[in-house]
mmCIF file of C-alpha atoms in Angstrom:
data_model
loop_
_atom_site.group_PDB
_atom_site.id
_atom_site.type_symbol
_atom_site.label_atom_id
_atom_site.label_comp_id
_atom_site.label_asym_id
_atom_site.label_seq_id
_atom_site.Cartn_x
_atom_site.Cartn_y
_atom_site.Cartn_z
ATOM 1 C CA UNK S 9 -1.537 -36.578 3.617
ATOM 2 C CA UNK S 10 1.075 -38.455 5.709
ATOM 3 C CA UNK S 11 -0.495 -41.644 5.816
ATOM 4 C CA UNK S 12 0.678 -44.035 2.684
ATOM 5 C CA UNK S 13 -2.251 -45.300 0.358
ATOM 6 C CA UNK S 14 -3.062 -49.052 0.057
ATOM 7 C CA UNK S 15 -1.735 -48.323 -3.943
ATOM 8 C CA UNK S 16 -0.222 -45.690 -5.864
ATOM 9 C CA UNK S 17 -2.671 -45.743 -8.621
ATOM 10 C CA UNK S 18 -6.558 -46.352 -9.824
ATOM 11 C CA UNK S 19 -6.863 -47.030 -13.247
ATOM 12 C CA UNK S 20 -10.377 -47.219 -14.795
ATOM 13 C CA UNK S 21 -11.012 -48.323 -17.988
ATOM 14 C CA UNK S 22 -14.413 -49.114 -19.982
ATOM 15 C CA UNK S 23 -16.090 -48.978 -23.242
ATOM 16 C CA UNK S 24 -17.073 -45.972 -24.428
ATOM 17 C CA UNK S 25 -20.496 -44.898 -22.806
ATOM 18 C CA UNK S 26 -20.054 -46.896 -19.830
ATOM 19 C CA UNK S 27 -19.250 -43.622 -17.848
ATOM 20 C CA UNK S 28 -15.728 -44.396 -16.100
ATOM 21 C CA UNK S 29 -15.227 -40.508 -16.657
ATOM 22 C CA UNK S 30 -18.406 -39.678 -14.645
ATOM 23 C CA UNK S 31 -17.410 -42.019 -12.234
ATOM 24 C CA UNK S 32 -13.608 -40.782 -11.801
ATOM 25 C CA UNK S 33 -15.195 -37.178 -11.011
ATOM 26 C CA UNK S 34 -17.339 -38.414 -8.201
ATOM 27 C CA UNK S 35 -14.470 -40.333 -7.050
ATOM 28 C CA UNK S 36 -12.184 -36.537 -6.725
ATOM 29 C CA UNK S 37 -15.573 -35.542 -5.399
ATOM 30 C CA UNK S 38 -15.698 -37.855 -2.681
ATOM 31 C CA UNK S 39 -11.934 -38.251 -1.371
ATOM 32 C CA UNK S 40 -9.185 -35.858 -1.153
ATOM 33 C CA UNK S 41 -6.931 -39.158 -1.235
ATOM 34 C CA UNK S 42 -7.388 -39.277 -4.798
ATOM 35 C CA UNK S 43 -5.822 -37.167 -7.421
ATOM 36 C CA UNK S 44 -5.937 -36.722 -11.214
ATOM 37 C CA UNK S 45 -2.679 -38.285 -12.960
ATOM 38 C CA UNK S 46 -1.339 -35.373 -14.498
ATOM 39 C CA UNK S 47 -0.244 -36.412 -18.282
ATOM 40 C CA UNK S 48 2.673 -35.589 -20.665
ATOM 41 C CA UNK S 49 1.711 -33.956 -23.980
ATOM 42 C CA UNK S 50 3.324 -32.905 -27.130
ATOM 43 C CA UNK S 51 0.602 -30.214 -28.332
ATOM 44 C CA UNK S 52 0.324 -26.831 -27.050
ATOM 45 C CA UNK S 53 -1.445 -25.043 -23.992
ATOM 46 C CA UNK S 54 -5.143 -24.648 -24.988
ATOM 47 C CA UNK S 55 -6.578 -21.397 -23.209
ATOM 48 C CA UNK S 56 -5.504 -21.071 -19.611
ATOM 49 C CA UNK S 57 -4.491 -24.715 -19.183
ATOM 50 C CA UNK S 58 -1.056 -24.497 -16.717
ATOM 51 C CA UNK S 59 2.240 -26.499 -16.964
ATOM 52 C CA UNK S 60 2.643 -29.407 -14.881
ATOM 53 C CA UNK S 61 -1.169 -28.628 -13.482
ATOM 54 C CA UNK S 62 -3.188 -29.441 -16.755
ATOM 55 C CA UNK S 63 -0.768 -31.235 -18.832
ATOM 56 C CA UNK S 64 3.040 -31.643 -18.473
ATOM 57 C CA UNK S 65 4.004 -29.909 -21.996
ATOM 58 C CA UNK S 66 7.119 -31.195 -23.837
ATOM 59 C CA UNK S 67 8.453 -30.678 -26.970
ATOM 60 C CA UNK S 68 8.991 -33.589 -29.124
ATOM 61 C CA UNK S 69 12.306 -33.851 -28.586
ATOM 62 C CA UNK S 70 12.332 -34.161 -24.849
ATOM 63 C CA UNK S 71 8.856 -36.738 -24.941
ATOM 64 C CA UNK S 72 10.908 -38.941 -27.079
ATOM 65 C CA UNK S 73 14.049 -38.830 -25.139
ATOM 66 C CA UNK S 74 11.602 -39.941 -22.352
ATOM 67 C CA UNK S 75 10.437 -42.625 -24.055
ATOM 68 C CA UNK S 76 13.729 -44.112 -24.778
ATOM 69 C CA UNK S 77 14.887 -43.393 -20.798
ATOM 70 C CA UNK S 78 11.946 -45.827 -19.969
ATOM 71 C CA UNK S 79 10.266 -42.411 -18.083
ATOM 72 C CA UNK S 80 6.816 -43.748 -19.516
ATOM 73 C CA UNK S 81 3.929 -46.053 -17.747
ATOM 74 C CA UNK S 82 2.503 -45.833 -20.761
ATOM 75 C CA UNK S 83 2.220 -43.406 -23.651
ATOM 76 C CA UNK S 84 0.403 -43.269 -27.157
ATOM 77 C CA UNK S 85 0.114 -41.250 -30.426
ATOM 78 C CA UNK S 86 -3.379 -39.381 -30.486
ATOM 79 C CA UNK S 87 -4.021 -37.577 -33.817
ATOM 80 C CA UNK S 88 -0.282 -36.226 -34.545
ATOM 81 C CA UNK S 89 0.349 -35.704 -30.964
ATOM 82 C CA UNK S 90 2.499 -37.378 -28.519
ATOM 83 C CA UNK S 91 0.422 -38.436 -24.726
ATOM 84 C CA UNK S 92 1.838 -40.367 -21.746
ATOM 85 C CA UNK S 93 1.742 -41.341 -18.111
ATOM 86 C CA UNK S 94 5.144 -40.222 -16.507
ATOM 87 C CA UNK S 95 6.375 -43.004 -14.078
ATOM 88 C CA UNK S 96 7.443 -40.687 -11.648
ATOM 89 C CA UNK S 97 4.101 -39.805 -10.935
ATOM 90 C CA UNK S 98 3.594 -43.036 -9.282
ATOM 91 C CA UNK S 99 6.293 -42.546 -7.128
ATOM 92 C CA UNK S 100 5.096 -39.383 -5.910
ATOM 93 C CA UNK S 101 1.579 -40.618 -4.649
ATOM 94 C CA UNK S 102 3.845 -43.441 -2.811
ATOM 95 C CA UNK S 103 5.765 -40.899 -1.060
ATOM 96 C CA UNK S 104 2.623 -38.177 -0.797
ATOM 97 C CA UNK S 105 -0.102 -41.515 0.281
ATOM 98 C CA UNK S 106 -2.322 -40.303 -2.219
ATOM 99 C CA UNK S 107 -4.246 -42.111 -4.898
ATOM 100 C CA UNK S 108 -3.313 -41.403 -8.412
ATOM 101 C CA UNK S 109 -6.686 -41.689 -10.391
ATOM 102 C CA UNK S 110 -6.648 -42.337 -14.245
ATOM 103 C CA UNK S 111 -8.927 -42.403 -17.215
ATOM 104 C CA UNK S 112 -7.240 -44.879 -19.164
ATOM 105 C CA UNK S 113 -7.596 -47.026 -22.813
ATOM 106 C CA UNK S 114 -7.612 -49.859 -22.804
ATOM 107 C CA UNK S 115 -4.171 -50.141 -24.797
ATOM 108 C CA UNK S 116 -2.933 -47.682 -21.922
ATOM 109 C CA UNK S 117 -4.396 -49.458 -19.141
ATOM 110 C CA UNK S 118 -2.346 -53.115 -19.783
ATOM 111 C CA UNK S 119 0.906 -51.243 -19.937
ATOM 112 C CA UNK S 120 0.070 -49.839 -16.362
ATOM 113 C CA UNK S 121 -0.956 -53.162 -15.353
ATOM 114 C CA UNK S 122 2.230 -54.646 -16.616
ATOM 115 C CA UNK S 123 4.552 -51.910 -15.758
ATOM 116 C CA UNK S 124 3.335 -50.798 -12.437
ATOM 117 C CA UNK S 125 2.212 -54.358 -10.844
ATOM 118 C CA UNK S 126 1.186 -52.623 -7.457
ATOM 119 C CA UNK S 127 -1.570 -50.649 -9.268
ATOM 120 C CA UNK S 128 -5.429 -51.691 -9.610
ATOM 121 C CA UNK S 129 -6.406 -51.936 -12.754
ATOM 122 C CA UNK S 130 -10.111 -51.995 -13.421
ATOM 123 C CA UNK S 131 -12.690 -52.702 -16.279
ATOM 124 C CA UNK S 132 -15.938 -51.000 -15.781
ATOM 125 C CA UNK S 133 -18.632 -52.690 -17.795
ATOM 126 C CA UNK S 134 -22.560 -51.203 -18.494
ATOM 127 C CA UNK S 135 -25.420 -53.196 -16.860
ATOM 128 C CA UNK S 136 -26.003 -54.385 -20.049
ATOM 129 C CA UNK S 137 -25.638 -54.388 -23.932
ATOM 130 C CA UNK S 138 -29.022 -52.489 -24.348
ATOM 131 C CA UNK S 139 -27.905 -49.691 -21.968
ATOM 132 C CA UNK S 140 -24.870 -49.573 -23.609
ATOM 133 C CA UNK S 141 -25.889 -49.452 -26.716
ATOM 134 C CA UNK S 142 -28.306 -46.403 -26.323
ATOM 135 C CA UNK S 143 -25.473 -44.530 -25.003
ATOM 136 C CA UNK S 144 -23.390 -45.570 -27.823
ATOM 137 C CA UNK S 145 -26.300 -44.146 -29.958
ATOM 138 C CA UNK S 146 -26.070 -41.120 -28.317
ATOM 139 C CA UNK S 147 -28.650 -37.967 -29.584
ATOM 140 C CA UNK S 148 -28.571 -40.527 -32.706
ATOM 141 C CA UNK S 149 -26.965 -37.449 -34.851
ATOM 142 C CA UNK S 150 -24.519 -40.287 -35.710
ATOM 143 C CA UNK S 151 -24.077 -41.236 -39.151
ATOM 144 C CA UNK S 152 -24.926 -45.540 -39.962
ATOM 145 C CA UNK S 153 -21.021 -45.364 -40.304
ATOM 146 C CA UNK S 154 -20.093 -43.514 -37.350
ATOM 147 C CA UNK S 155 -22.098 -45.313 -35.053
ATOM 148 C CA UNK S 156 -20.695 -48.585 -36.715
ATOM 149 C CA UNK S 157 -17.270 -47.156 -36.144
ATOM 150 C CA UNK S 158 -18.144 -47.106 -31.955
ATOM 151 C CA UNK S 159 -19.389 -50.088 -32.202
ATOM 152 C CA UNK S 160 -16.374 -51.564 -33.830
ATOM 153 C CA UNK S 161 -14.323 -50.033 -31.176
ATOM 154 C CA UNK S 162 -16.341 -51.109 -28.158
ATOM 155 C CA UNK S 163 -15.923 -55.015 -29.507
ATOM 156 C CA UNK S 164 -12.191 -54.834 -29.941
ATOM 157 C CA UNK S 165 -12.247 -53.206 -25.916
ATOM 158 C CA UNK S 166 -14.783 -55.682 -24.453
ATOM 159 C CA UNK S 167 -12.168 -58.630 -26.369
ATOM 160 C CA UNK S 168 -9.376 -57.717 -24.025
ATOM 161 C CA UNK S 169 -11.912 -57.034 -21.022
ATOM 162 C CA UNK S 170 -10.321 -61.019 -19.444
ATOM 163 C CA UNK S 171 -7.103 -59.244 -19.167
ATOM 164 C CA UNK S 172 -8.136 -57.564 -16.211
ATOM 165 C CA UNK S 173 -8.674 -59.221 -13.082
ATOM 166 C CA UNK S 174 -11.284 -57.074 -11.708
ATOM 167 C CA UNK S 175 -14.724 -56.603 -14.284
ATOM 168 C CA UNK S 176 -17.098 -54.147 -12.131
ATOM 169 C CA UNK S 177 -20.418 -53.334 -13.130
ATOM 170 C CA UNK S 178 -21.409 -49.443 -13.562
ATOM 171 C CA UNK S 179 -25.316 -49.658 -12.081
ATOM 172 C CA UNK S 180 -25.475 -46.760 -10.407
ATOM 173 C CA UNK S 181 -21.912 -43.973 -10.396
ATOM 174 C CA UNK S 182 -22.235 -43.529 -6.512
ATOM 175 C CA UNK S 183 -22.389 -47.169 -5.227
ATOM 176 C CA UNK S 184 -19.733 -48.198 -7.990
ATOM 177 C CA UNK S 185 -17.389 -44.990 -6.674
ATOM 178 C CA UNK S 186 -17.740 -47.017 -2.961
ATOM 179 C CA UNK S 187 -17.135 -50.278 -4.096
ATOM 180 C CA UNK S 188 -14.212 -48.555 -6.160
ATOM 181 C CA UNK S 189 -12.892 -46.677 -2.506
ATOM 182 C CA UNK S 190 -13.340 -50.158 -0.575
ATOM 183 C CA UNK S 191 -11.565 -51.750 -3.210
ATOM 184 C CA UNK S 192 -8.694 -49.109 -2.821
ATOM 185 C CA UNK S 193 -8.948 -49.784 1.108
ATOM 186 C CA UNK S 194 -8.804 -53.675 1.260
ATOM 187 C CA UNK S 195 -6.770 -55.261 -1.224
ATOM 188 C CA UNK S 196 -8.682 -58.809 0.726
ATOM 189 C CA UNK S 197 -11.723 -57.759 -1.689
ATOM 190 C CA UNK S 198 -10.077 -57.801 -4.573
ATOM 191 C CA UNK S 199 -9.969 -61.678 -4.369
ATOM 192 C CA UNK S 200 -14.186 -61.576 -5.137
ATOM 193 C CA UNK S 201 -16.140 -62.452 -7.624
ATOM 194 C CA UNK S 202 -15.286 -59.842 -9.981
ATOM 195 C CA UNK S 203 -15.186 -62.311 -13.522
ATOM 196 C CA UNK S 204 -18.223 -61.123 -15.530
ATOM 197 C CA UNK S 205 -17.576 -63.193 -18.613
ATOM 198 C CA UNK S 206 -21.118 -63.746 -18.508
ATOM 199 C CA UNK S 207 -22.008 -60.039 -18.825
ATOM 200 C CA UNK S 208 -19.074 -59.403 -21.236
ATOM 201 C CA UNK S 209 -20.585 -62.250 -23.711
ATOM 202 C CA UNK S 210 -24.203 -60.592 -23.884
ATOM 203 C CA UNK S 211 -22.928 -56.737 -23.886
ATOM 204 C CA UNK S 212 -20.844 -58.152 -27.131
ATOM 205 C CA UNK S 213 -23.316 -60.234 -28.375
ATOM 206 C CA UNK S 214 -25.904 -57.359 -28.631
ATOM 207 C CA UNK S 215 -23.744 -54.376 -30.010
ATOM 208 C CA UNK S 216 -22.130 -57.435 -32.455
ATOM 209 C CA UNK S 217 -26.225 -57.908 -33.280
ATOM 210 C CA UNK S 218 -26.601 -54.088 -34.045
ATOM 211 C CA UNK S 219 -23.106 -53.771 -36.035
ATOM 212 C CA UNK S 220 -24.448 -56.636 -38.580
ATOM 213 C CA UNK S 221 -27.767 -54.720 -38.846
ATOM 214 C CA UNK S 222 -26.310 -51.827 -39.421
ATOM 215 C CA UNK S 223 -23.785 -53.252 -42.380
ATOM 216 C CA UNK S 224 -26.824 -55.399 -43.766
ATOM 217 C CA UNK S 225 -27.803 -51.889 -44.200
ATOM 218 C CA UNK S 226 -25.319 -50.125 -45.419
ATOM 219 C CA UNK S 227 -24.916 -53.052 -48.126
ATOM 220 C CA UNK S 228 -28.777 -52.967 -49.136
ATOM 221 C CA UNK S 229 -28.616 -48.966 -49.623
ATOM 222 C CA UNK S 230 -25.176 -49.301 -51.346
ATOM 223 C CA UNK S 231 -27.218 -51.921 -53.729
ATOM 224 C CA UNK S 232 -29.852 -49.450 -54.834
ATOM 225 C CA UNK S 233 -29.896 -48.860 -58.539
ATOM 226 C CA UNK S 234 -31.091 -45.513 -58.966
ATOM 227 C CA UNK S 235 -30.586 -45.033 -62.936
#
């Protein structure tokens, strides 16, 4: 593509079981303009997974050296292993006019925000609590603790959701990957109503609802006198 892109970079972020991933796929899907940020990793090839296709694979050593060089948008420690977002990727969908498209944390997401300003940054968020909260539930195979874990975790996300500018609502993956392209396209739209503290109050207030329930629970069965 010669043409240069309105930004160098998408990055989605969301709550667990909103479905940002579903949504990055349809975005590939959609547009050849936008391409998978290809990350930096510590662990080994898995299977047929390809060097600087996959994963860029460095030793510890080396990721570490990058880190101190400032090579990093962002980068994180996941389970013993070493993950990050090479800067020079950006530059390369600058110079290429593609669209870098990432998957992002939330942790991961404000360093991009902060350290690549010309990137969009967006929270996804579920229609509402309920919805999320059945995905969240899953094929309920979760244990009371697990599923208070995810809950846990999709509070402390939904907390930092006023960092980003742009809240977007996940109703249906096709119309959200067009408003995500026009979004791409028109940096004038960006400037729209896109604060849904509203929504962001009663998603929280309804998986904070279920967490008590479930530790009112979890307290009652760890009361039982059995002898």
């Amino acid at each position: 593509m010669s043409s240069a892109a309105p930004c160098p970079a998408l990055a989605l972020v969301a709550p667990s079981g909103t479905g940002k991933t579903t949504v990055a796929h349809a975005l590939v899907q959609r547009s050849e303009r936008f391409r998978f940020s290809v990350s930096a990793t510590t662990r080994r090839p898995r299977g047929r997974e390809v060097d600087g296709v996959d994963y860029h694979f460095l030793d510890e050593a080396t990721f570490r050296a990058w880190i101190e060089q400032g090579r990093f948008a962002e980068w994180a420690a996941v389970h013993g292993r070493l993950y990050g977002t090479p800067l020079a990727n950006f530059e390369v969908a600058r110079q290429e006019g593609v669209t870098l498209l990432l998957d992002i944390d939330v942790q991961g997401a404000l360093e991009i925000q902060e350290r690549v300003p010309d990137a969009l940054v967006i929270f996804l968020l579920p229609p509402t609590g309920r919805a999320l909260l059945e995905r969240l539930r899953g094929r309920g195979t979760e244990t009371r603790q697990e599923l208070a874990a995810r809950l846990r975790t999709a509070l402390a996300e939904l907390d930092l959701a006023p960092r980003f500018p742009i809240q977007l609502v996940n109703q249906n993956v096709d119309e959200t990957a067009r408003v995500l392209e026009a979004l791409v396209d028109r940096p004038a739209l960006r400037s729209g109503a896109f604060d849904e503290g509203a929504r962001v109050a009663e998603i929280a207030a309804t998986l904070r609802e279920e967490l008590e329930r479930l530790e009112e629970g979890s307290r009652e069965a760890g009361s039982l006198d059995y002898t």
